[in-house]
Tab-separated table of C-alpha atoms and ligand atoms in Angstrom:
chain	number	residue	atom	x	y	z
A	12	MET	CA	3.156	-11.552	-43.927
A	13	PRO	CA	1.153	-9.784	-41.119
A	14	LEU	CA	2.441	-8.854	-37.957
A	15	PHE	CA	-0.067	-10.032	-36.027
A	16	ASP	CA	-2.597	-14.027	-36.723
A	17	LEU	CA	-5.367	-11.770	-34.651
A	18	VAL	CA	-6.249	-8.650	-33.966
A	19	ILE	CA	-9.612	-8.137	-31.599
A	20	ARG	CA	-10.854	-5.308	-32.879
A	21	ASN	CA	-13.034	-2.035	-31.150
A	22	GLY	CA	-13.485	-4.038	-27.868
A	23	ARG	CA	-14.147	-1.872	-24.204
A	24	VAL	CA	-10.895	-4.153	-22.710
A	25	ALA	CA	-10.918	-4.305	-19.045
A	26	THR	CA	-8.677	-5.208	-16.339
A	27	GLY	CA	-8.284	-5.391	-13.022
A	28	SER	CA	-7.330	-1.639	-12.118
A	29	ASP	CA	-7.697	-0.264	-15.419
A	30	GLU	CA	-11.272	-0.092	-18.648
A	31	PHE	CA	-9.964	1.598	-22.284
A	32	LEU	CA	-11.463	1.313	-26.062
A	33	ALA	CA	-8.734	-0.415	-28.326
A	34	ASP	CA	-8.063	-3.093	-30.451
A	35	ILE	CA	-5.348	-6.597	-29.158
A	36	GLY	CA	-3.259	-8.053	-30.884
A	37	ILE	CA	-2.524	-11.397	-30.727
A	38	LYS	CA	0.659	-13.228	-32.258
A	39	ASP	CA	2.041	-16.637	-31.442
A	40	GLY	CA	-0.819	-16.676	-28.480
A	41	HIS	CA	0.934	-13.015	-26.924
A	42	ILE	CA	-0.780	-9.920	-27.005
A	43	THR	CA	1.096	-7.911	-28.727
A	44	ALA	CA	-0.110	-5.322	-28.911
A	45	LEU	CA	-3.222	-3.122	-27.227
A	46	GLY	CA	-4.078	0.954	-29.060
A	47	GLU	CA	-5.169	1.245	-31.854
A	48	ILE	CA	-3.874	-1.545	-34.247
A	49	PRO	CA	-3.373	0.374	-37.648
A	50	SER	CA	-2.219	-2.910	-39.373
A	51	LYS	CA	-4.740	-5.634	-40.651
A	52	GLY	CA	-4.659	-9.157	-38.801
A	53	THR	CA	-4.418	-12.954	-40.506
A	54	ARG	CA	-7.784	-12.782	-38.522
A	55	GLU	CA	-9.833	-9.721	-37.289
A	56	ILE	CA	-12.961	-10.072	-34.862
A	57	ASP	CA	-14.965	-7.131	-34.006
A	58	ALA	CA	-15.548	-6.536	-31.021
A	59	THR	CA	-17.426	-3.132	-30.694
A	60	ASP	CA	-19.896	-3.046	-28.177
A	61	LYS	CA	-18.540	-6.346	-26.466
A	62	LEU	CA	-16.579	-5.950	-23.717
A	63	VAL	CA	-13.305	-7.919	-23.831
A	64	LEU	CA	-12.108	-9.468	-20.247
A	65	PRO	CA	-8.963	-11.657	-19.239
A	66	GLY	CA	-9.836	-15.741	-19.116
A	67	GLY	CA	-11.039	-16.387	-16.511
A	68	VAL	CA	-8.726	-17.995	-13.932
A	69	ASP	CA	-11.235	-21.065	-11.316
A	70	ALA	CA	-8.265	-21.565	-9.140
A	71	HIS	CA	-10.240	-24.436	-6.951
A	72	CYS	CA	-11.664	-27.516	-8.770
A	73	HIS	CA	-11.990	-31.218	-8.657
A	74	LEU	CA	-11.870	-33.226	-11.331
A	75	ASP	CA	-11.924	-37.023	-11.533
A	76	GLN	CA	-10.642	-37.153	-8.238
A	77	PRO	CA	-11.207	-40.961	-5.894
A	78	SER	CA	-13.922	-40.216	-3.755
A	79	GLY	CA	-14.761	-43.076	-1.495
A	80	ASP	CA	-15.731	-46.280	-2.696
A	81	GLY	CA	-18.807	-46.213	-5.719
A	82	ILE	CA	-17.949	-43.335	-5.618
A	83	LYS	CA	-17.294	-41.368	-8.787
A	84	MET	CA	-16.295	-37.502	-10.184
A	85	ALA	CA	-18.647	-36.928	-12.882
A	86	ASP	CA	-15.912	-34.359	-14.186
A	87	ASP	CA	-12.715	-35.576	-16.252
A	88	PHE	CA	-10.017	-33.582	-17.804
A	89	VAL	CA	-12.358	-33.669	-20.807
A	90	THR	CA	-15.777	-32.856	-19.858
A	91	GLY	CA	-14.012	-30.547	-16.671
A	92	PRO	CA	-12.554	-27.761	-19.130
A	93	ARG	CA	-14.371	-27.575	-21.307
A	94	SER	CA	-17.505	-27.124	-19.271
A	95	ALA	CA	-15.478	-23.639	-17.858
A	96	ALA	CA	-13.935	-22.344	-21.388
A	97	PHE	CA	-17.153	-22.303	-22.535
A	98	GLY	CA	-18.048	-19.720	-19.085
A	99	GLY	CA	-15.428	-17.878	-20.621
A	100	THR	CA	-12.471	-18.910	-17.608
A	101	THR	CA	-8.477	-19.908	-20.190
A	102	THR	CA	-7.405	-20.913	-16.643
A	103	ILE	CA	-8.145	-24.340	-14.115
A	104	LEU	CA	-6.408	-25.128	-10.688
A	105	PRO	CA	-7.661	-28.190	-9.697
A	106	PHE	CA	-6.467	-30.843	-7.857
A	107	ALA	CA	-3.466	-33.585	-7.259
A	108	CYS	CA	-4.853	-35.475	-3.699
A	109	GLN	CA	-2.463	-37.673	-2.199
A	110	GLU	CA	-4.267	-40.869	-0.615
A	111	LYS	CA	-2.833	-41.428	2.535
A	112	GLY	CA	-0.367	-43.926	3.209
A	113	GLN	CA	0.378	-42.382	-0.978
A	114	SER	CA	3.628	-40.338	-1.739
A	115	LEU	CA	2.963	-36.680	-2.891
A	116	ARG	CA	5.350	-37.703	-6.321
A	117	ALA	CA	2.923	-40.825	-7.101
A	118	ALA	CA	-0.213	-39.622	-6.780
A	119	VAL	CA	1.539	-35.846	-9.396
A	120	THR	CA	1.990	-38.229	-11.134
A	121	ASP	CA	-1.018	-40.072	-11.513
A	122	TYR	CA	-3.698	-37.517	-12.073
A	123	HIS	CA	-1.378	-36.314	-14.511
A	124	ALA	CA	-2.304	-39.803	-15.509
A	125	ARG	CA	-5.331	-38.434	-15.796
A	126	ALA	CA	-4.933	-34.938	-17.509
A	127	ALA	CA	-2.979	-36.933	-20.072
A	128	GLY	CA	-4.086	-35.451	-23.288
A	129	LYS	CA	-7.288	-33.996	-22.532
A	130	SER	CA	-7.132	-31.076	-21.515
A	131	VAL	CA	-8.307	-27.911	-23.745
A	132	ILE	CA	-7.288	-24.838	-21.476
A	133	ASP	CA	-4.031	-24.626	-19.970
A	134	PHE	CA	-4.035	-26.125	-16.182
A	135	ALA	CA	-1.589	-26.434	-12.881
A	136	PHE	CA	-2.425	-28.645	-10.068
A	137	HIS	CA	-2.932	-27.509	-6.393
A	138	LEU	CA	-1.951	-30.679	-4.281
A	139	ILE	CA	-3.830	-32.282	-1.227
A	140	VAL	CA	-1.648	-33.866	1.253
A	141	THR	CA	-3.147	-35.686	3.006
A	142	ASP	CA	-0.447	-37.339	5.173
A	143	PRO	CA	2.349	-34.834	5.609
A	144	THR	CA	5.520	-38.015	6.619
A	145	ALA	CA	8.981	-36.951	7.287
A	146	GLN	CA	10.004	-38.133	4.043
A	147	VAL	CA	6.434	-36.018	2.754
A	148	ILE	CA	8.025	-32.965	4.351
A	149	GLY	CA	11.390	-32.401	4.190
A	150	GLN	CA	11.653	-33.950	1.216
A	151	GLU	CA	8.293	-34.692	-1.492
A	152	LEU	CA	7.466	-31.513	-1.109
A	153	PRO	CA	9.792	-29.041	-1.413
A	154	ALA	CA	10.942	-30.699	-4.714
A	155	LEU	CA	7.371	-30.713	-5.987
A	156	ILE	CA	7.836	-26.827	-5.410
A	157	ARG	CA	10.007	-26.335	-7.146
A	158	ASP	CA	8.727	-28.128	-10.225
A	159	GLY	CA	5.505	-25.836	-10.089
A	160	TYR	CA	3.423	-27.020	-7.317
A	161	THR	CA	3.687	-24.340	-4.770
A	162	SER	CA	0.238	-24.266	-3.183
A	163	PHE	CA	-1.429	-27.212	-1.075
A	164	LYS	CA	-4.666	-27.495	-0.011
A	165	ILE	CA	-4.912	-28.846	3.944
A	166	TYR	CA	-7.976	-30.075	5.075
A	167	MET	CA	-9.691	-29.558	8.859
A	168	THR	CA	-12.805	-32.115	8.135
A	169	TYR	CA	-13.396	-35.911	6.403
A	170	ASP	CA	-11.886	-38.585	8.026
A	171	ASP	CA	-9.972	-39.694	4.387
A	172	LEU	CA	-8.434	-35.900	4.369
A	173	LYS	CA	-8.094	-34.308	7.699
A	174	LEU	CA	-4.548	-33.445	9.220
A	175	ASN	CA	-4.420	-32.148	13.261
A	176	ASP	CA	-2.894	-28.977	14.594
A	177	ARG	CA	0.670	-29.782	14.741
A	178	GLN	CA	0.508	-31.450	11.324
A	179	ILE	CA	-1.468	-28.491	9.677
A	180	LEU	CA	1.417	-27.014	11.917
A	181	ASP	CA	4.367	-29.017	9.549
A	182	VAL	CA	3.312	-28.074	6.158
A	183	LEU	CA	2.452	-24.369	6.925
A	184	ASP	CA	6.292	-23.987	8.278
A	185	LEU	CA	7.141	-25.863	5.264
A	186	ALA	CA	4.816	-23.264	3.308
A	187	ARG	CA	6.882	-20.559	4.693
A	188	ARG	CA	11.005	-22.317	4.026
A	189	GLU	CA	10.204	-22.874	0.901
A	190	ASP	CA	7.541	-19.908	-0.176
A	191	ALA	CA	4.522	-22.078	-0.923
A	192	LEU	CA	0.360	-21.141	-0.227
A	193	THR	CA	-1.425	-23.426	1.554
A	194	MET	CA	-5.223	-22.990	0.877
A	195	ILE	CA	-6.937	-24.351	4.687
A	196	HIS	CA	-10.138	-26.210	4.434
A	197	ALA	CA	-11.458	-24.508	7.587
A	198	GLU	CA	-13.921	-27.046	8.977
A	199	ASN	CA	-14.448	-29.025	13.457
A	200	ALA	CA	-14.129	-32.569	12.720
A	201	ASP	CA	-15.167	-33.208	16.039
A	202	CYS	CA	-18.364	-31.421	16.166
A	203	ILE	CA	-19.499	-32.358	12.984
A	204	SER	CA	-18.909	-35.987	13.445
A	205	TRP	CA	-20.650	-35.424	16.688
A	206	LEU	CA	-24.192	-33.370	15.353
A	207	THR	CA	-24.073	-35.836	12.819
A	208	ASP	CA	-24.239	-38.885	15.173
A	209	LYS	CA	-26.573	-36.910	17.359
A	210	LEU	CA	-28.846	-35.752	13.805
A	211	VAL	CA	-29.157	-39.265	13.211
A	212	GLN	CA	-29.894	-41.038	15.914
A	213	GLU	CA	-32.929	-38.386	15.740
A	214	GLY	CA	-33.820	-40.569	13.016
A	215	HIS	CA	-32.827	-36.779	10.849
A	216	THR	CA	-31.166	-37.768	7.840
A	217	ALA	CA	-32.507	-36.046	5.309
A	218	PRO	CA	-30.358	-33.511	3.024
A	219	LYS	CA	-30.930	-29.833	5.243
A	220	TYR	CA	-29.745	-32.006	7.818
A	221	HIS	CA	-26.683	-31.430	6.813
A	222	ALA	CA	-27.016	-27.340	6.292
A	223	GLN	CA	-27.158	-28.379	10.964
A	224	ALA	CA	-24.756	-30.400	11.413
A	225	ARG	CA	-21.738	-28.253	9.652
A	226	PRO	CA	-23.544	-25.382	11.270
A	227	PRO	CA	-21.108	-21.777	11.143
A	228	LEU	CA	-20.223	-22.109	14.559
A	229	VAL	CA	-17.642	-25.004	13.850
A	230	GLU	CA	-16.971	-23.043	9.942
A	231	ARG	CA	-16.180	-20.476	12.409
A	232	GLU	CA	-13.599	-22.223	15.311
A	233	ALA	CA	-12.021	-23.963	12.626
A	234	THR	CA	-11.344	-20.256	10.683
A	235	GLN	CA	-9.986	-18.952	14.419
A	236	ARG	CA	-8.033	-22.019	15.204
A	237	ALA	CA	-6.388	-22.208	11.839
A	238	ILE	CA	-5.823	-18.123	11.872
A	239	ALA	CA	-3.896	-18.722	15.067
A	240	LEU	CA	-1.502	-21.903	13.706
A	241	ALA	CA	-0.501	-19.671	10.778
A	242	GLU	CA	0.099	-16.263	13.196
A	243	LEU	CA	2.822	-18.394	15.487
A	244	ILE	CA	4.596	-19.338	11.768
A	245	ASP	CA	4.242	-16.291	10.700
A	246	VAL	CA	2.927	-17.296	7.163
A	247	PRO	CA	-0.037	-16.093	4.795
A	248	MET	CA	-3.004	-18.140	4.203
A	249	LEU	CA	-5.669	-18.598	2.769
A	250	VAL	CA	-8.880	-19.528	4.010
A	251	VAL	CA	-10.815	-21.412	0.362
A	252	HIS	CA	-14.229	-21.616	0.510
A	253	VAL	CA	-15.831	-19.725	3.290
A	254	SER	CA	-19.728	-19.554	3.697
A	255	GLY	CA	-20.232	-16.212	5.728
A	256	PRO	CA	-20.556	-13.454	8.304
A	257	GLU	CA	-18.836	-15.941	11.192
A	258	ALA	CA	-16.095	-17.049	9.498
A	259	ILE	CA	-15.656	-13.394	7.547
A	260	GLU	CA	-15.399	-12.626	10.708
A	261	GLN	CA	-12.276	-13.731	12.019
A	262	ILE	CA	-10.029	-13.551	8.634
A	263	ARG	CA	-10.856	-10.064	8.444
A	264	ASN	CA	-9.957	-9.470	11.649
A	265	ALA	CA	-6.990	-10.702	10.822
A	266	GLN	CA	-6.034	-8.901	8.279
A	267	SER	CA	-6.831	-6.202	10.831
A	268	ARG	CA	-3.550	-6.455	12.643
A	269	GLY	CA	-1.572	-7.007	9.780
A	270	LEU	CA	-1.628	-10.785	9.268
A	271	LYS	CA	-1.596	-12.370	5.672
A	272	ILE	CA	-4.834	-14.621	5.910
A	273	PHE	CA	-6.708	-13.940	2.828
A	274	GLY	CA	-10.487	-15.800	1.841
A	275	GLU	CA	-12.095	-17.572	-0.400
A	276	THR	CA	-15.345	-17.311	-1.732
A	277	CYS	CA	-17.590	-19.314	-4.534
A	278	PRO	CA	-21.127	-19.020	-5.916
A	279	GLN	CA	-23.288	-21.242	-3.935
A	280	TYR	CA	-22.412	-18.502	-1.044
A	281	LEU	CA	-24.177	-15.872	-2.708
A	282	PHE	CA	-26.832	-17.765	-5.394
A	283	MET	CA	-28.139	-20.703	-2.786
A	284	THR	CA	-28.990	-20.719	1.421
A	285	MET	CA	-29.350	-23.897	2.914
A	286	ASP	CA	-33.605	-23.779	2.269
A	287	ASP	CA	-32.267	-25.040	-1.335
A	288	LEU	CA	-30.705	-28.621	1.157
A	289	ASP	CA	-35.120	-28.494	1.851
A	290	LEU	CA	-36.250	-28.816	-1.467
A	291	ASP	CA	-38.553	-32.806	-2.426
A	292	GLY	CA	-37.866	-36.076	-1.413
A	293	PHE	CA	-34.415	-36.534	-1.843
A	294	GLU	CA	-33.582	-33.048	-4.287
A	295	GLY	CA	-31.804	-31.424	-1.761
A	296	ALA	CA	-29.191	-33.687	-1.838
A	297	LYS	CA	-28.214	-31.450	-5.204
A	298	HIS	CA	-27.047	-28.752	-2.991
A	299	ILE	CA	-25.187	-30.397	-0.397
A	300	CYS	CA	-21.848	-28.846	-0.269
A	301	SER	CA	-19.297	-28.481	2.508
A	302	PRO	CA	-19.424	-25.921	4.057
A	303	PRO	CA	-23.346	-26.305	3.583
A	304	PRO	CA	-24.714	-22.791	2.342
A	305	ARG	CA	-26.477	-20.647	4.282
A	306	ASP	CA	-29.513	-17.559	4.602
A	307	ALA	CA	-30.130	-14.639	2.981
A	308	SER	CA	-28.602	-12.620	5.742
A	309	SER	CA	-25.189	-13.974	5.031
A	310	GLN	CA	-25.144	-14.107	1.459
A	311	LYS	CA	-25.374	-9.930	1.394
A	312	GLN	CA	-22.905	-10.144	4.511
A	313	VAL	CA	-20.359	-12.578	1.731
A	314	TRP	CA	-21.231	-9.324	-1.294
A	315	ASN	CA	-20.304	-7.040	1.352
A	316	ALA	CA	-16.612	-8.772	1.634
A	317	LEU	CA	-16.476	-9.334	-1.518
A	318	LEU	CA	-16.567	-4.932	-2.150
A	319	ASN	CA	-14.404	-4.324	0.550
A	320	ASP	CA	-11.280	-6.745	0.280
A	321	THR	CA	-12.625	-9.606	2.660
A	322	LEU	CA	-12.476	-12.772	0.420
A	323	LYS	CA	-10.036	-11.623	-2.877
A	324	ILE	CA	-10.806	-14.861	-5.002
A	325	PHE	CA	-14.184	-15.718	-6.668
A	326	SER	CA	-13.935	-20.210	-7.969
A	327	SER	CA	-16.248	-22.184	-8.100
A	328	ASP	CA	-14.519	-24.756	-5.760
A	329	HIS	CA	-15.981	-27.167	-8.929
A	330	ALA	CA	-17.009	-30.770	-7.087
A	331	PRO	CA	-18.771	-33.172	-9.647
A	332	PHE	CA	-21.903	-35.305	-8.763
A	333	ARG	CA	-24.358	-36.819	-10.227
A	334	TYR	CA	-28.176	-36.817	-9.089
A	335	GLU	CA	-29.055	-39.935	-10.550
A	336	GLY	CA	-27.084	-42.868	-11.288
A	337	GLY	CA	-25.388	-45.316	-8.498
A	338	ASP	CA	-22.053	-43.592	-8.654
A	339	GLY	CA	-22.952	-39.664	-7.438
A	340	LYS	CA	-25.579	-38.262	-4.472
A	341	LYS	CA	-27.580	-40.941	-4.688
A	342	HIS	CA	-24.031	-44.053	-4.143
A	343	ALA	CA	-25.734	-45.179	-0.810
A	344	GLY	CA	-29.454	-45.307	-2.168
A	345	GLU	CA	-32.716	-43.352	-2.836
A	346	LEU	CA	-32.684	-41.859	0.400
A	347	ALA	CA	-29.804	-42.340	1.976
A	348	SER	CA	-28.921	-40.701	5.452
A	349	PHE	CA	-27.410	-36.997	4.362
A	350	GLU	CA	-23.481	-38.193	5.800
A	351	HIS	CA	-23.696	-41.041	2.886
A	352	VAL	CA	-23.941	-38.005	-0.156
A	353	PRO	CA	-21.143	-36.850	-1.348
A	354	ASN	CA	-20.262	-33.451	-0.968
A	355	GLY	CA	-19.684	-31.175	-3.901
A	356	ILE	CA	-21.765	-29.049	-7.233
A	357	PRO	CA	-20.739	-28.440	-10.421
A	358	GLY	CA	-20.345	-24.867	-11.368
A	359	LEU	CA	-17.060	-24.367	-13.643
A	360	GLU	CA	-19.416	-22.962	-16.578
A	361	THR	CA	-21.452	-20.842	-14.478
A	362	ARG	CA	-19.405	-18.869	-11.953
A	363	LEU	CA	-18.619	-15.827	-14.245
A	364	PRO	CA	-22.000	-14.829	-15.824
A	365	LEU	CA	-23.510	-15.531	-11.937
A	366	LEU	CA	-21.124	-13.489	-10.921
A	367	PHE	CA	-20.812	-11.151	-13.835
A	368	SER	CA	-25.789	-10.670	-13.742
A	369	GLU	CA	-25.256	-10.375	-10.027
A	370	GLY	CA	-22.435	-8.334	-9.242
A	371	VAL	CA	-21.065	-5.934	-12.367
A	372	VAL	CA	-24.951	-5.910	-13.951
A	373	SER	CA	-26.214	-5.410	-11.015
A	374	GLY	CA	-24.224	-2.228	-10.677
A	375	ARG	CA	-22.962	-4.262	-7.128
A	376	MET	CA	-19.371	-4.317	-8.258
A	377	SER	CA	-17.015	-2.727	-10.693
A	378	LEU	CA	-16.091	-4.378	-13.735
A	379	ASN	CA	-12.339	-4.158	-12.193
A	380	ARG	CA	-13.119	-5.696	-8.992
A	381	PHE	CA	-15.134	-8.368	-10.891
A	382	VAL	CA	-11.580	-8.606	-13.312
A	383	ARG	CA	-9.481	-9.478	-9.875
A	384	LEU	CA	-11.618	-11.432	-8.032
A	385	THR	CA	-12.164	-14.617	-10.866
A	386	ALA	CA	-9.053	-13.694	-13.084
A	387	THR	CA	-6.332	-11.691	-11.845
A	388	ASN	CA	-5.874	-12.695	-7.822
A	389	PRO	CA	-5.932	-15.595	-8.334
A	390	ALA	CA	-3.269	-16.081	-10.835
A	391	LYS	CA	-1.057	-13.649	-8.889
A	392	LEU	CA	-2.135	-15.580	-5.183
A	393	TYR	CA	-1.463	-19.406	-7.884
A	394	GLY	CA	1.924	-17.816	-9.713
A	395	LEU	CA	0.885	-17.591	-12.974
A	396	TYR	CA	0.743	-13.374	-13.599
A	397	PRO	CA	1.290	-11.583	-15.491
A	398	ARG	CA	1.627	-14.548	-18.646
A	399	LYS	CA	-2.546	-14.834	-16.770
A	400	GLY	CA	-5.414	-13.149	-15.630
A	401	THR	CA	-4.531	-9.973	-17.267
A	402	ILE	CA	-4.432	-8.028	-20.990
A	403	ALA	CA	-0.733	-6.771	-20.923
A	404	ILE	CA	1.691	-6.745	-23.094
A	405	GLY	CA	3.694	-9.421	-23.580
A	406	SER	CA	0.540	-12.284	-21.362
A	407	ASP	CA	-0.232	-14.557	-22.666
A	408	ALA	CA	-3.666	-14.112	-25.165
A	409	ASP	CA	-6.313	-15.600	-22.973
A	410	LEU	CA	-9.230	-13.958	-23.566
A	411	ALA	CA	-13.001	-13.807	-23.055
A	412	ILE	CA	-15.357	-11.550	-25.379
A	413	TRP	CA	-18.392	-10.688	-23.447
A	414	ASP	CA	-21.785	-9.146	-24.602
A	415	PRO	CA	-22.162	-7.412	-21.901
A	416	GLN	CA	-26.675	-7.444	-22.932
A	417	LYS	CA	-27.329	-11.390	-23.923
A	418	GLU	CA	-29.903	-12.853	-21.105
A	419	VAL	CA	-29.280	-16.548	-21.072
A	420	THR	CA	-31.560	-18.308	-18.862
A	421	ILE	CA	-29.590	-21.409	-17.180
A	422	ARG	CA	-30.131	-24.894	-18.247
A	423	ASN	CA	-28.148	-27.945	-17.278
A	424	GLU	CA	-29.360	-28.612	-20.806
A	425	ASP	CA	-26.620	-26.529	-22.519
A	426	LEU	CA	-24.449	-26.652	-20.102
A	427	HIS	CA	-20.999	-28.692	-21.255
A	428	HIS	CA	-20.331	-30.178	-17.696
A	429	ALA	CA	-21.205	-33.644	-17.680
A	430	VAL	CA	-23.005	-33.466	-15.100
A	431	ASP	CA	-26.793	-34.377	-14.702
A	432	TYR	CA	-28.133	-30.955	-12.892
A	433	THR	CA	-27.244	-27.362	-11.890
A	434	PRO	CA	-27.877	-25.458	-8.974
A	435	TYR	CA	-29.067	-22.977	-10.816
A	436	GLU	CA	-31.283	-24.491	-13.313
A	437	GLY	CA	-34.105	-21.575	-14.972
A	438	ARG	CA	-32.006	-18.490	-13.050
A	439	ILE	CA	-31.692	-15.525	-15.224
A	440	VAL	CA	-28.839	-14.046	-15.938
A	441	THR	CA	-27.049	-10.667	-18.107
A	442	GLY	CA	-24.467	-11.681	-20.172
A	443	TRP	CA	-21.699	-13.764	-21.137
A	444	PRO	CA	-19.084	-14.706	-22.386
A	445	GLU	CA	-19.563	-15.518	-26.441
A	446	THR	CA	-16.313	-15.921	-27.331
A	447	VAL	CA	-13.079	-17.134	-25.850
A	448	LEU	CA	-9.842	-17.406	-27.033
A	449	SER	CA	-6.487	-19.228	-25.082
A	450	ARG	CA	-3.479	-18.036	-26.163
A	451	GLY	CA	-5.103	-16.569	-29.068
A	452	GLU	CA	-6.300	-19.565	-30.534
A	453	ILE	CA	-10.770	-19.428	-30.289
A	454	ILE	CA	-11.610	-22.163	-28.568
A	455	ILE	CA	-15.344	-20.873	-28.206
A	456	GLN	CA	-17.518	-19.258	-30.904
A	457	ASP	CA	-20.957	-19.190	-31.126
A	458	GLY	CA	-21.815	-21.816	-29.301
A	459	HIS	CA	-19.394	-24.072	-29.856
A	460	LEU	CA	-15.779	-25.139	-29.266
A	461	HIS	CA	-13.113	-24.671	-32.400
A	462	ALA	CA	-10.297	-26.624	-30.583
A	463	ALA	CA	-9.744	-30.034	-30.166
A	464	SER	CA	-9.338	-32.032	-26.797
A	465	GLY	CA	-5.380	-31.560	-25.265
A	466	ARG	CA	-4.476	-28.038	-25.903
A	467	GLY	CA	-4.278	-27.829	-23.268
A	468	GLU	CA	-0.852	-26.773	-21.139
A	469	PHE	CA	0.153	-27.732	-18.030
A	470	LEU	CA	0.802	-24.641	-16.067
A	471	ARG	CA	3.831	-24.408	-13.701
A	472	CYS	CA	3.352	-21.814	-10.567
A	473	ALA	CA	6.471	-19.600	-9.431
A	474	ALA	CA	5.729	-18.794	-5.674
A	475	PRO	CA	2.858	-17.102	-4.046
A	476	MET	CA	2.472	-12.856	-4.731
A	477	THR	CA	1.246	-12.457	-1.785
A	478	ALA	CA	3.213	-9.128	-0.837
A	479	ASP	CA	0.312	-7.484	-4.350
A	480	LEU	CA	-2.787	-8.105	-3.503
B	23	LIG	N1	-16.404	-29.701	-0.646
B	23	LIG	C1	-15.308	-29.600	-0.063
B	23	LIG	O1	-14.153	-29.536	0.038
B	23	LIG	N2	-14.548	-30.494	-1.785
B	23	LIG	C2	-14.822	-30.115	-2.293
B	23	LIG	C3	-16.627	-30.392	-2.062
B	23	LIG	C4	-17.403	-29.933	-1.747
B	23	LIG	O2	-18.580	-29.719	-1.166
B	24	LIG	ZN1	-12.936	-27.966	1.037
B	25	LIG	ZN1	-12.517	-28.105	-2.858
């Protein structure tokens, strides 16, 4: 009986800290040998001239999340994870979103039902806390944290999601007591609604005005306030989807004062600008997300913040709405005012290839940094490390074998999500994850899916490893 179910031979292996030539032996879904492996495996993969990287961990995506009357997310727990896998991601963390008035436990039960038997890759849930009642703070959240839901997103904007400062303090205080991580969407709600009303009154309703209704200042102010609240409680916090220098400056300042404030950014802030909201007709709606993409100089600053460790996490914020049909971007009509367009863009499948191409291949960032940003750091921050996010003896054999030279033109027809567009249509990238393994099983090879929906396992998260980030 062979020692290994699978041996990957001769690949250039990279982790968050090292790069070396090695064979990888896999048994029962785990990595059990690294180095020169003389014995043959039941199966073998030749990875000569290929890179073998940890499968990506996408720590911010929205799937099958109710988003308002008449609006439906295009991706569920079949199509979203499948699309992620084709893009080299082997773990996702979508959200279980509490509706105001709903118990958090009921929300979690609901999302487990949505996900049951569907995902092709492993997944955990973050919670979205919209109604932090005494019962939620005192009982439900502590119990859920112990059950493996150790991170929750809270919002400072969106009427049906937002918390006031006092509620935010309650959540942060609970996170400190129970050793959990708060993720915060930092935009000032009153500024946005005031600016929106003004723009609409002036007849400025085209998609491009979305960016004017949410300028950098509203993100900066909310980021600064959120950091002050976390400082008051003395607890780590992650600012999600940071879009530009104003918010980055707040985070960097907090870090320089020794605060455990982390930052996440997403492809839209490196590869899109607000000019994309000003396409012909209603096409700009395809690029509406919040915070909005900024300008070319902001993109540069976001790159810098990834390179100087201010931002430690790179996620997709995949929020999938179809352009055509009446349940997505156009649910309020062909030329609806920007404030009625659902916020969000697809990105699960393109997240890694975009950063690999423009980061690693272009020479901006090391391969180790790429791995840290896209796999190791999120696995640590969300209590999944070292099971996920690295290549080490004992870790799950979640691996992506990249052809670092393959040129791919991104075309929506070649992607595997259920959205009818990609904001990156026509963009050429170099490097693509050709073979993807999840717990030792080959799930993607030769452009095909080789695994059944539903094989993915639910992961319980441990406490965030913030000391090490
Ligand atoms: N903004 C969010 O806050 N969530 C989903 C998508 C978006 O654009
Ligand atoms: Zn958000
Ligand atoms: Zn989001």
